Short mmCIF file of N, CA and C in Angstrom, two decimals:
data_model
loop_
_atom_site.label_atom_id
_atom_site.label_comp_id
_atom_site.label_asym_id
_atom_site.label_seq_id
_atom_site.Cartn_x
_atom_site.Cartn_y
_atom_site.Cartn_z
N ALA T 244 181.02 44.57 157.18
CA ALA T 244 179.65 44.70 157.66
C ALA T 244 178.92 43.37 157.49
N GLY T 245 177.94 43.12 158.34
CA GLY T 245 177.16 41.90 158.21
C GLY T 245 176.03 41.86 159.21
N LYS T 246 175.08 40.97 158.97
CA LYS T 246 173.93 40.78 159.85
C LYS T 246 174.28 39.74 160.91
N VAL T 247 173.54 39.72 161.99
CA VAL T 247 173.70 38.68 163.01
C VAL T 247 173.53 37.33 162.33
N GLY T 248 174.45 36.42 162.58
CA GLY T 248 174.42 35.09 161.98
C GLY T 248 175.25 34.97 160.72
N ALA T 249 175.69 36.10 160.17
CA ALA T 249 176.48 36.06 158.93
C ALA T 249 177.90 35.59 159.21
N SER T 250 178.47 34.88 158.25
CA SER T 250 179.86 34.45 158.33
C SER T 250 180.76 35.60 157.90
N VAL T 251 181.84 35.80 158.65
CA VAL T 251 182.75 36.93 158.41
C VAL T 251 184.18 36.42 158.45
N LYS T 252 185.02 36.95 157.57
CA LYS T 252 186.45 36.67 157.60
C LYS T 252 187.18 37.83 158.26
N ILE T 253 188.08 37.51 159.17
CA ILE T 253 188.95 38.50 159.79
C ILE T 253 190.34 38.25 159.24
N LEU T 254 190.91 39.25 158.62
CA LEU T 254 192.24 39.13 158.04
C LEU T 254 193.23 39.94 158.86
N GLY T 255 194.43 39.42 159.01
CA GLY T 255 195.46 40.11 159.78
C GLY T 255 196.75 39.34 159.74
N SER T 256 197.53 39.49 160.77
CA SER T 256 198.79 38.74 160.86
C SER T 256 198.93 38.20 162.28
N SER T 257 199.66 37.12 162.41
CA SER T 257 199.91 36.48 163.71
C SER T 257 198.62 36.09 164.42
N LEU T 258 197.66 35.57 163.67
CA LEU T 258 196.37 35.19 164.24
C LEU T 258 196.36 33.76 164.79
N LYS T 259 197.35 32.96 164.43
CA LYS T 259 197.41 31.58 164.90
C LYS T 259 197.46 31.54 166.42
N GLY T 260 196.71 30.66 167.02
CA GLY T 260 196.68 30.54 168.47
C GLY T 260 195.70 31.50 169.13
N ALA T 261 194.86 32.17 168.33
CA ALA T 261 193.88 33.10 168.89
C ALA T 261 193.03 32.39 169.94
N THR T 262 192.75 33.11 171.03
CA THR T 262 191.98 32.52 172.13
C THR T 262 190.57 33.08 172.23
N SER T 263 190.32 34.25 171.63
CA SER T 263 188.97 34.80 171.64
C SER T 263 188.81 35.85 170.55
N VAL T 264 187.55 36.01 170.12
CA VAL T 264 187.17 37.04 169.15
C VAL T 264 185.92 37.71 169.70
N THR T 265 185.92 39.05 169.73
CA THR T 265 184.72 39.78 170.14
C THR T 265 184.41 40.87 169.12
N LEU T 266 183.14 41.12 168.93
CA LEU T 266 182.68 42.21 168.06
C LEU T 266 182.03 43.24 168.96
N ASN T 267 182.75 44.31 169.20
CA ASN T 267 182.30 45.39 170.10
C ASN T 267 181.87 44.81 171.45
N GLY T 268 182.64 43.84 171.95
CA GLY T 268 182.40 43.26 173.26
C GLY T 268 181.57 41.99 173.28
N ALA T 269 180.92 41.65 172.17
CA ALA T 269 180.11 40.42 172.10
C ALA T 269 180.99 39.26 171.65
N ALA T 270 181.10 38.23 172.48
CA ALA T 270 181.94 37.08 172.16
C ALA T 270 181.39 36.33 170.96
N ALA T 271 182.30 35.91 170.07
CA ALA T 271 181.91 35.21 168.85
C ALA T 271 182.65 33.88 168.75
N ALA T 272 181.95 32.84 168.30
CA ALA T 272 182.59 31.57 167.98
C ALA T 272 183.45 31.80 166.75
N PHE T 273 184.61 31.14 166.68
CA PHE T 273 185.52 31.39 165.57
C PHE T 273 186.36 30.17 165.25
N THR T 274 186.95 30.18 164.05
CA THR T 274 187.89 29.15 163.62
C THR T 274 189.10 29.83 163.04
N VAL T 275 190.29 29.45 163.51
CA VAL T 275 191.52 29.98 162.94
C VAL T 275 191.81 29.16 161.68
N VAL T 276 191.79 29.82 160.54
CA VAL T 276 192.03 29.16 159.26
C VAL T 276 193.53 29.10 158.99
N SER T 277 194.22 30.20 159.28
CA SER T 277 195.67 30.28 159.06
C SER T 277 196.21 31.41 159.93
N ALA T 278 197.50 31.68 159.81
CA ALA T 278 198.11 32.76 160.57
C ALA T 278 197.60 34.13 160.14
N THR T 279 196.89 34.18 158.99
CA THR T 279 196.41 35.47 158.47
C THR T 279 194.89 35.54 158.32
N GLU T 280 194.17 34.48 158.72
CA GLU T 280 192.71 34.49 158.54
C GLU T 280 191.98 33.74 159.65
N ILE T 281 190.90 34.35 160.12
CA ILE T 281 189.97 33.74 161.07
C ILE T 281 188.58 33.86 160.45
N THR T 282 187.76 32.81 160.59
CA THR T 282 186.36 32.92 160.20
C THR T 282 185.54 32.94 161.48
N THR T 283 184.49 33.73 161.47
CA THR T 283 183.62 33.85 162.63
C THR T 283 182.20 34.12 162.16
N THR T 284 181.28 34.08 163.08
CA THR T 284 179.88 34.38 162.80
C THR T 284 179.48 35.57 163.68
N VAL T 285 178.78 36.52 163.11
CA VAL T 285 178.33 37.68 163.88
C VAL T 285 177.37 37.17 164.96
N PRO T 286 177.73 37.35 166.24
CA PRO T 286 176.91 36.78 167.32
C PRO T 286 175.65 37.61 167.61
N ALA T 287 174.66 36.96 168.18
CA ALA T 287 173.46 37.67 168.65
C ALA T 287 173.90 38.70 169.68
N GLY T 288 173.32 39.86 169.63
CA GLY T 288 173.67 40.91 170.58
C GLY T 288 174.83 41.77 170.15
N ALA T 289 175.46 41.44 169.01
CA ALA T 289 176.58 42.25 168.54
C ALA T 289 176.08 43.61 168.07
N THR T 290 176.89 44.63 168.32
CA THR T 290 176.60 45.98 167.84
C THR T 290 177.81 46.47 167.06
N SER T 291 177.63 47.50 166.28
CA SER T 291 178.72 48.05 165.49
C SER T 291 179.84 48.54 166.38
N GLY T 292 181.08 48.27 165.97
CA GLY T 292 182.23 48.71 166.75
C GLY T 292 183.47 47.91 166.43
N THR T 293 184.41 47.94 167.34
CA THR T 293 185.72 47.34 167.15
C THR T 293 185.69 45.82 167.23
N VAL T 294 186.44 45.19 166.34
CA VAL T 294 186.67 43.74 166.41
C VAL T 294 187.96 43.55 167.20
N GLN T 295 187.93 42.65 168.17
CA GLN T 295 189.10 42.38 169.00
C GLN T 295 189.44 40.90 168.93
N VAL T 296 190.71 40.61 168.69
CA VAL T 296 191.20 39.23 168.66
C VAL T 296 192.32 39.12 169.69
N ASN T 297 192.16 38.20 170.63
CA ASN T 297 193.21 37.96 171.62
C ASN T 297 194.05 36.79 171.15
N THR T 298 195.36 37.00 171.12
CA THR T 298 196.31 35.97 170.70
C THR T 298 197.39 35.84 171.78
N PRO T 299 198.20 34.79 171.72
CA PRO T 299 199.30 34.67 172.68
C PRO T 299 200.26 35.86 172.61
N GLY T 300 200.32 36.52 171.46
CA GLY T 300 201.23 37.65 171.29
C GLY T 300 200.64 38.98 171.72
N GLY T 301 199.35 39.01 172.07
CA GLY T 301 198.73 40.26 172.49
C GLY T 301 197.33 40.40 171.94
N THR T 302 196.77 41.57 172.15
CA THR T 302 195.41 41.87 171.71
C THR T 302 195.47 42.69 170.42
N LEU T 303 194.73 42.24 169.42
CA LEU T 303 194.68 42.93 168.13
C LEU T 303 193.32 43.59 167.98
N LEU T 304 193.30 44.85 167.54
CA LEU T 304 192.06 45.59 167.37
C LEU T 304 191.92 45.97 165.90
N SER T 305 190.68 45.94 165.40
CA SER T 305 190.45 46.33 164.02
C SER T 305 190.76 47.82 163.82
N ASN T 306 191.23 48.15 162.63
CA ASN T 306 191.53 49.56 162.34
C ASN T 306 190.31 50.27 161.77
N VAL T 307 189.25 49.52 161.48
CA VAL T 307 187.98 50.06 160.99
C VAL T 307 186.86 49.38 161.78
N ALA T 308 185.85 50.13 162.16
CA ALA T 308 184.72 49.56 162.93
C ALA T 308 183.92 48.61 162.06
N PHE T 309 183.51 47.47 162.65
CA PHE T 309 182.62 46.53 161.99
C PHE T 309 181.20 47.07 162.12
N GLN T 310 180.44 47.03 161.06
CA GLN T 310 179.08 47.54 161.07
C GLN T 310 178.08 46.38 161.08
N VAL T 311 177.29 46.27 162.16
CA VAL T 311 176.23 45.26 162.23
C VAL T 311 175.01 45.86 161.54
N GLN T 312 174.47 45.12 160.57
CA GLN T 312 173.34 45.62 159.79
C GLN T 312 172.02 45.18 160.37
#
């Protein structure tokens, strides 16, 4: 969970080479830290819902909804 503008870590696997990150459809700027971590900022207009990361290996979806506060 986080407020608009907050820094958030996304943890997973095979994240290297990610091409986009969205929070319930709102595009977010991001940095790939490693194959298991991405840092991003909750974008303006984001609403609570699924986090989606697009990678060369496919689309990854969060198993728990992100809550925008």
